[in-house]
Coordinates of C-alpha atoms in Angstrom, one line a residue:
M217 CA -27.4 13.0 -4.6
S218 CA -24.5 12.2 -7.0
E219 CA -22.7 8.8 -6.6
K220 CA -19.3 8.7 -5.1
K221 CA -16.4 8.4 -7.3
V222 CA -14.5 5.1 -7.0
M223 CA -10.9 4.7 -5.7
L224 CA -9.0 1.4 -5.9
S225 CA -5.5 0.4 -4.3
G226 CA -4.0 -3.0 -4.6
I227 CA -1.3 -3.9 -1.9
Q228 CA 1.1 -6.8 -1.9
P229 CA 1.5 -9.1 1.2
S230 CA 4.8 -9.3 0.3
G231 CA 6.1 -8.0 3.7
D232 CA 4.9 -6.6 7.4
L233 CA 3.2 -3.2 7.1
H234 CA 5.6 -0.9 9.0
L235 CA 5.3 2.9 10.7
G236 CA 6.1 4.7 7.4
N237 CA 3.5 2.8 5.5
Y238 CA 1.0 3.9 8.4
L239 CA 1.8 7.7 9.3
G240 CA 2.9 8.1 5.4
A241 CA -0.5 6.8 3.9
I242 CA -2.7 4.5 5.7
K243 CA -3.3 6.7 9.0
N244 CA -5.0 8.9 6.1
W245 CA -7.0 5.9 4.0
S246 CA -9.8 5.6 6.6
A247 CA -11.2 9.3 5.8
R248 CA -11.5 8.6 2.2
A249 CA -14.8 6.2 2.8
D250 CA -17.0 9.2 3.2
E251 CA -15.7 10.7 0.3
F252 CA -14.9 7.8 -2.1
D253 CA -16.3 4.4 -2.6
C254 CA -13.1 2.6 -1.8
Y255 CA -12.0 -0.5 -3.3
Y256 CA -9.1 -2.1 -1.3
F257 CA -7.5 -5.3 -2.3
M258 CA -4.5 -8.0 -1.0
A259 CA -2.5 -8.5 -4.3
D260 CA -1.5 -11.9 -3.5
M261 CA -1.3 -12.8 -7.3
H262 CA 1.5 -9.9 -8.0
T263 CA 3.5 -11.6 -4.8
I264 CA 4.5 -14.8 -6.7
T265 CA 6.3 -13.2 -9.5
V266 CA 8.8 -13.5 -6.9
R267 CA 9.3 -17.1 -4.8
Q268 CA 7.1 -17.0 -1.7
N269 CA 7.0 -18.9 1.3
P270 CA 3.3 -20.5 0.9
A271 CA 2.7 -20.9 4.9
D272 CA 4.2 -17.2 4.8
L273 CA 2.3 -15.7 2.0
R274 CA -1.1 -17.1 3.7
R275 CA -0.3 -15.7 6.8
R276 CA 0.9 -12.0 5.8
T277 CA -2.3 -12.2 3.6
L278 CA -4.8 -12.1 6.4
E279 CA -2.1 -10.2 9.0
Q280 CA -2.4 -7.6 6.6
L281 CA -6.1 -7.6 6.2
A282 CA -6.3 -7.6 10.2
Q283 CA -4.1 -4.3 9.9
Y284 CA -6.1 -2.5 7.5
I285 CA -9.4 -3.1 10.0
A286 CA -7.5 -2.1 13.0
C287 CA -6.0 0.9 11.5
G288 CA -9.4 2.2 10.7
L289 CA -10.7 0.7 7.3
D290 CA -14.3 -0.4 8.3
P291 CA -15.2 -2.9 5.9
E292 CA -18.8 -1.8 6.3
K293 CA -17.5 1.2 4.4
N294 CA -15.0 0.0 2.5
T295 CA -14.5 -3.1 0.1
L296 CA -11.7 -5.4 1.2
F297 CA -10.7 -8.2 -0.8
I298 CA -8.1 -10.6 -1.6
Q299 CA -6.9 -10.6 -4.9
S300 CA -7.2 -14.4 -6.1
H301 CA -10.6 -14.5 -4.4
V302 CA -12.4 -12.8 -7.6
H303 CA -11.5 -14.8 -10.6
Q304 CA -12.1 -12.0 -13.3
H305 CA -8.8 -10.2 -12.1
A306 CA -6.7 -13.6 -13.9
E307 CA -9.6 -13.6 -16.7
L308 CA -9.3 -9.8 -17.6
G309 CA -5.3 -10.0 -17.3
W310 CA -5.1 -12.6 -20.3
V311 CA -7.6 -10.6 -22.3
L312 CA -5.1 -7.4 -21.7
N313 CA -1.7 -9.3 -22.0
C314 CA -3.2 -9.4 -25.6
Y315 CA -3.7 -5.4 -25.8
T316 CA -0.4 -4.5 -24.0
M317 CA 2.8 -4.0 -26.1
F318 CA 6.0 -5.8 -25.7
G319 CA 7.9 -2.1 -25.8
E320 CA 5.8 -0.9 -23.1
L321 CA 6.3 -4.0 -20.9
S322 CA 10.4 -3.9 -21.5
R323 CA 10.1 0.1 -20.4
M324 CA 8.6 -0.9 -16.9
T325 CA 11.1 0.1 -14.1
Q326 CA 9.8 -2.4 -11.6
F327 CA 10.7 -5.1 -14.2
K328 CA 14.1 -4.0 -14.9
D329 CA 14.8 -3.8 -10.5
K330 CA 13.3 -7.0 -10.1
S331 CA 15.1 -8.6 -13.0
A332 CA 18.3 -7.6 -11.3
K333 CA 17.6 -8.6 -8.2
H334 CA 16.2 -12.3 -8.9
T335 CA 18.4 -13.2 -11.7
D336 CA 17.7 -16.7 -11.2
N337 CA 13.8 -16.3 -11.7
I338 CA 12.9 -13.9 -14.5
N339 CA 9.6 -15.2 -15.3
G340 CA 6.8 -14.5 -17.7
G341 CA 4.5 -13.2 -15.0
L342 CA 7.2 -10.8 -13.8
F343 CA 7.6 -9.2 -17.6
T344 CA 3.4 -9.1 -17.9
Y345 CA 2.4 -8.3 -14.8
P346 CA 1.2 -4.6 -16.2
A347 CA -1.5 -6.5 -17.8
L348 CA -2.7 -7.8 -14.6
M349 CA -2.4 -4.7 -12.8
A350 CA -4.7 -2.9 -15.6
A351 CA -6.9 -5.6 -15.3
D352 CA -7.1 -5.2 -11.7
I353 CA -7.9 -1.5 -11.9
L354 CA -10.0 -1.3 -14.8
L355 CA -12.7 -4.3 -13.8
Y356 CA -13.8 -1.5 -11.4
Q357 CA -13.9 1.6 -13.4
P358 CA -12.4 3.9 -10.9
D359 CA -12.0 7.5 -11.0
F360 CA -8.6 7.2 -8.6
V361 CA -5.8 5.2 -8.3
P362 CA -4.1 6.3 -5.2
V363 CA -0.2 6.4 -5.8
G364 CA 3.3 7.8 -4.9
N365 CA 4.9 9.6 -7.6
D366 CA 7.3 6.7 -8.0
Q367 CA 3.9 4.3 -9.2
K368 CA 2.7 6.9 -11.4
Q369 CA 4.2 4.9 -14.4
H370 CA 1.4 2.1 -13.6
V371 CA -1.4 4.3 -13.9
E372 CA 0.0 5.5 -17.1
I373 CA 0.3 2.1 -18.8
T374 CA -3.1 1.4 -17.6
R375 CA -4.7 4.2 -19.2
D376 CA -2.8 3.6 -22.5
V377 CA -4.1 -0.1 -22.5
A378 CA -7.3 1.2 -21.8
Q379 CA -7.5 3.6 -24.6
R380 CA -6.0 1.4 -27.0
F381 CA -9.2 -0.9 -26.1
N382 CA -11.5 1.9 -26.3
N383 CA -10.1 3.0 -29.7
I384 CA -10.8 -0.4 -31.2
Y385 CA -14.2 -1.6 -29.2
G386 CA -15.7 1.7 -28.0
D387 CA -16.4 3.5 -24.5
V388 CA -15.6 0.4 -22.5
F389 CA -13.1 1.0 -19.7
K390 CA -13.2 4.4 -17.5
L391 CA -9.6 6.3 -18.0
P392 CA -8.6 6.7 -14.3
E393 CA -6.6 9.5 -12.8
P394 CA -3.5 9.1 -10.3
Y395 CA -4.2 10.5 -7.1
I396 CA -1.5 12.2 -5.4
P397 CA -2.5 12.0 -1.7
K398 CA -2.0 15.0 0.5
T399 CA 1.5 14.6 1.8
G400 CA 1.5 12.1 5.0
A401 CA 4.4 11.8 6.7
R402 CA 7.7 11.2 5.0
I403 CA 9.0 8.5 7.2
M404 CA 13.1 7.9 7.2
G405 CA 14.7 4.8 8.3
L406 CA 15.8 5.0 11.8
S407 CA 19.3 3.3 11.0
N408 CA 19.6 5.4 7.8
P409 CA 17.8 8.6 7.8
D410 CA 18.8 9.2 4.2
S411 CA 16.4 6.3 2.8
K412 CA 12.7 5.7 3.4
M413 CA 12.0 3.5 6.0
S414 CA 12.0 -0.4 4.7
K415 CA 11.2 -3.6 5.6
S416 CA 14.5 -4.5 3.8
M417 CA 16.2 -2.8 6.5
P418 CA 14.6 -4.3 9.3
E419 CA 17.0 -2.9 12.2
G420 CA 15.7 0.5 11.0
C421 CA 11.9 -0.4 10.7
V422 CA 9.4 -0.4 13.3
F423 CA 6.7 -2.7 12.6
L424 CA 2.9 -2.0 13.4
M425 CA 2.9 -5.8 15.1
E426 CA 6.4 -5.5 16.7
K427 CA 6.7 -5.6 21.0
P428 CA 6.8 -2.3 22.6
E429 CA 10.2 -3.2 24.4
D430 CA 11.7 -3.7 20.3
I431 CA 10.4 -0.9 19.0
Q432 CA 12.0 0.9 22.0
R433 CA 15.3 -0.6 21.5
K434 CA 15.0 0.5 18.1
F435 CA 14.4 4.2 19.1
K436 CA 17.3 4.3 21.7
R437 CA 19.7 3.1 18.8
A438 CA 18.2 5.4 16.3
I439 CA 21.0 7.6 14.5
T440 CA 21.0 11.2 15.3
D441 CA 24.0 13.2 14.0
S442 CA 27.6 13.3 14.7
D443 CA 27.9 16.9 16.0
T444 CA 28.8 17.8 19.8
E445 CA 25.4 20.1 20.5
N446 CA 23.2 17.3 21.4
C447 CA 20.3 19.5 20.8
V448 CA 16.8 18.7 19.5
R449 CA 16.3 20.8 16.5
Y450 CA 14.5 20.7 13.2
D451 CA 17.4 21.2 10.5
P452 CA 16.9 18.2 8.0
E453 CA 19.8 19.1 6.0
H454 CA 22.4 19.3 8.8
K455 CA 20.5 17.0 11.2
P456 CA 18.1 14.4 9.3
G457 CA 18.4 11.8 12.1
V458 CA 16.9 14.3 14.4
A459 CA 14.6 15.6 11.9
N460 CA 13.4 12.6 11.4
L461 CA 12.8 11.7 15.0
M462 CA 11.1 14.8 15.4
S463 CA 8.9 14.4 12.3
I464 CA 7.6 10.9 13.8
Y465 CA 7.3 12.6 17.2
S466 CA 5.1 15.5 15.4
A467 CA 3.0 12.9 13.4
V468 CA 1.7 10.9 16.4
T469 CA 1.4 13.7 19.3
G470 CA 0.2 16.3 16.8
K471 CA 2.8 19.0 18.2
S472 CA 4.6 21.2 16.0
F473 CA 8.4 21.3 15.9
E474 CA 8.4 24.3 17.6
E475 CA 6.7 22.8 20.3
I476 CA 8.9 20.1 20.0
E477 CA 12.1 21.8 20.5
R478 CA 10.6 23.6 23.5
E479 CA 9.7 20.1 25.3
F480 CA 13.1 19.2 24.8
E481 CA 15.4 22.4 25.4
G482 CA 18.7 21.3 27.4
C483 CA 17.6 17.7 27.4
G484 CA 19.8 16.1 24.7
Y485 CA 19.0 12.7 22.9
G486 CA 19.2 10.5 26.3
K487 CA 15.8 11.8 27.1
F488 CA 14.3 12.7 23.5
K489 CA 15.0 9.2 21.8
P490 CA 12.8 7.4 24.4
A491 CA 9.9 9.8 24.7
V492 CA 9.6 9.3 20.7
G493 CA 9.7 5.5 21.4
D494 CA 7.0 6.1 23.8
A495 CA 4.6 7.9 21.8
V496 CA 5.0 5.3 18.8
V497 CA 4.3 2.7 21.5
E498 CA 1.2 4.1 22.6
T499 CA 0.1 5.1 19.2
L500 CA 0.5 1.6 17.7
R501 CA -0.7 -0.2 21.0
P502 CA -4.5 -0.1 20.1
I503 CA -3.6 -0.9 16.4
R504 CA -1.6 -4.4 17.4
E505 CA -3.9 -5.3 20.2
E506 CA -7.0 -4.8 17.7
A507 CA -5.3 -6.7 14.6
T508 CA -4.4 -9.3 17.1
R509 CA -7.5 -9.7 18.4
I510 CA -9.2 -9.6 14.9
L511 CA -6.5 -12.4 13.8
A512 CA -8.1 -14.6 16.7
D513 CA -11.5 -14.2 15.3
K514 CA -11.1 -16.2 12.4
A515 CA -14.8 -16.5 11.5
Y516 CA -15.4 -12.6 11.6
L517 CA -11.9 -12.6 9.2
E518 CA -13.3 -15.1 6.8
S519 CA -16.8 -13.1 6.8
V520 CA -14.9 -9.9 6.0
Y521 CA -13.4 -11.3 3.0
H522 CA -15.9 -13.6 1.6
Q523 CA -18.3 -10.5 1.4
G524 CA -16.0 -8.2 0.1
A525 CA -14.7 -10.7 -2.9
E526 CA -18.7 -11.2 -3.0
K527 CA -18.9 -7.2 -3.7
A528 CA -15.8 -7.2 -5.7
S529 CA -16.9 -9.9 -8.1
Y530 CA -20.4 -8.6 -8.7
V531 CA -19.1 -5.3 -9.9
A532 CA -16.0 -6.9 -11.8
N533 CA -18.2 -9.2 -13.6
K534 CA -20.3 -6.6 -15.3
T535 CA -17.1 -5.3 -16.8
L536 CA -15.8 -8.4 -17.8
R537 CA -18.8 -9.8 -19.4
K538 CA -18.8 -6.4 -21.5
V539 CA -15.2 -6.7 -22.4
Y540 CA -16.2 -10.6 -23.7
K541 CA -18.7 -9.5 -25.3
K542 CA -16.9 -6.6 -27.4
I543 CA -14.0 -8.9 -28.4
G544 CA -16.7 -11.9 -29.7
F545 CA -16.5 -14.6 -27.1
V546 CA -19.7 -17.0 -26.9
A547 CA -21.7 -15.6 -24.2
R548 CA -22.1 -18.3 -21.1

């Protein structure tokens, strides 16, 4: 039997997970474990390019890990770990800093965006983070890195750095391919259906750990449209708010848009919006309850990230030793 191909993804614990994250991506991840050897890590080292409250960062890192498990990422089938627990990330990150060009770094969109938002803290890490990101990826010699279209630039610079290193030292790194997943539901904000649901607009964002009454309140206040017909019809161009609510309802119930239109025919938004809220509450309830249970079991959570780091470190060390030998470092 052929070995599974390797897939890797790192996620920054810089905010709480929300419905858009779940329906757009995480919901589909658990099925990948049967097809790929998957590594998922909490990218806590990347978060500190922007100032963090230490207690919040620790809390969010563990909460995110618990939520991933609650969403179906079985630690027995996926390698789940915290980035800062695997020292090879920082070590290879420094080496790749020396093989990443200043011009490449200065063209990165994320550096430009974050520099504009955090003018009082344009630090070196913010500029050189792509070298650490390349290390995150290349340590595990993955075949695929799942990304959205807006993140392809990160895989491209990783491939460029890997190719540059390989051209000098031979075949050291596998060149990863971006893995554009089959489209999950694209969920827009409840308060602004023209923008993707985002933690930066909390009033229109439904968080996985949110209380049912708060979720329901957000759906009751959700933007629908300004026309007077007050009917539930899928028309993204003219009724983006209603179309977004229908997309959410379809994603959590499995019903088609035609079935939803028939279900709410003649009912108006007063009945439709609370029904969507109820369906979302029931979808998220088992995730919230399971994540809460996992967070209360500190010994279990510790065992997950210890075992994950141990496995990740074993794989990462093989790559790092090869790199150190190639560039001429004396063996330990």
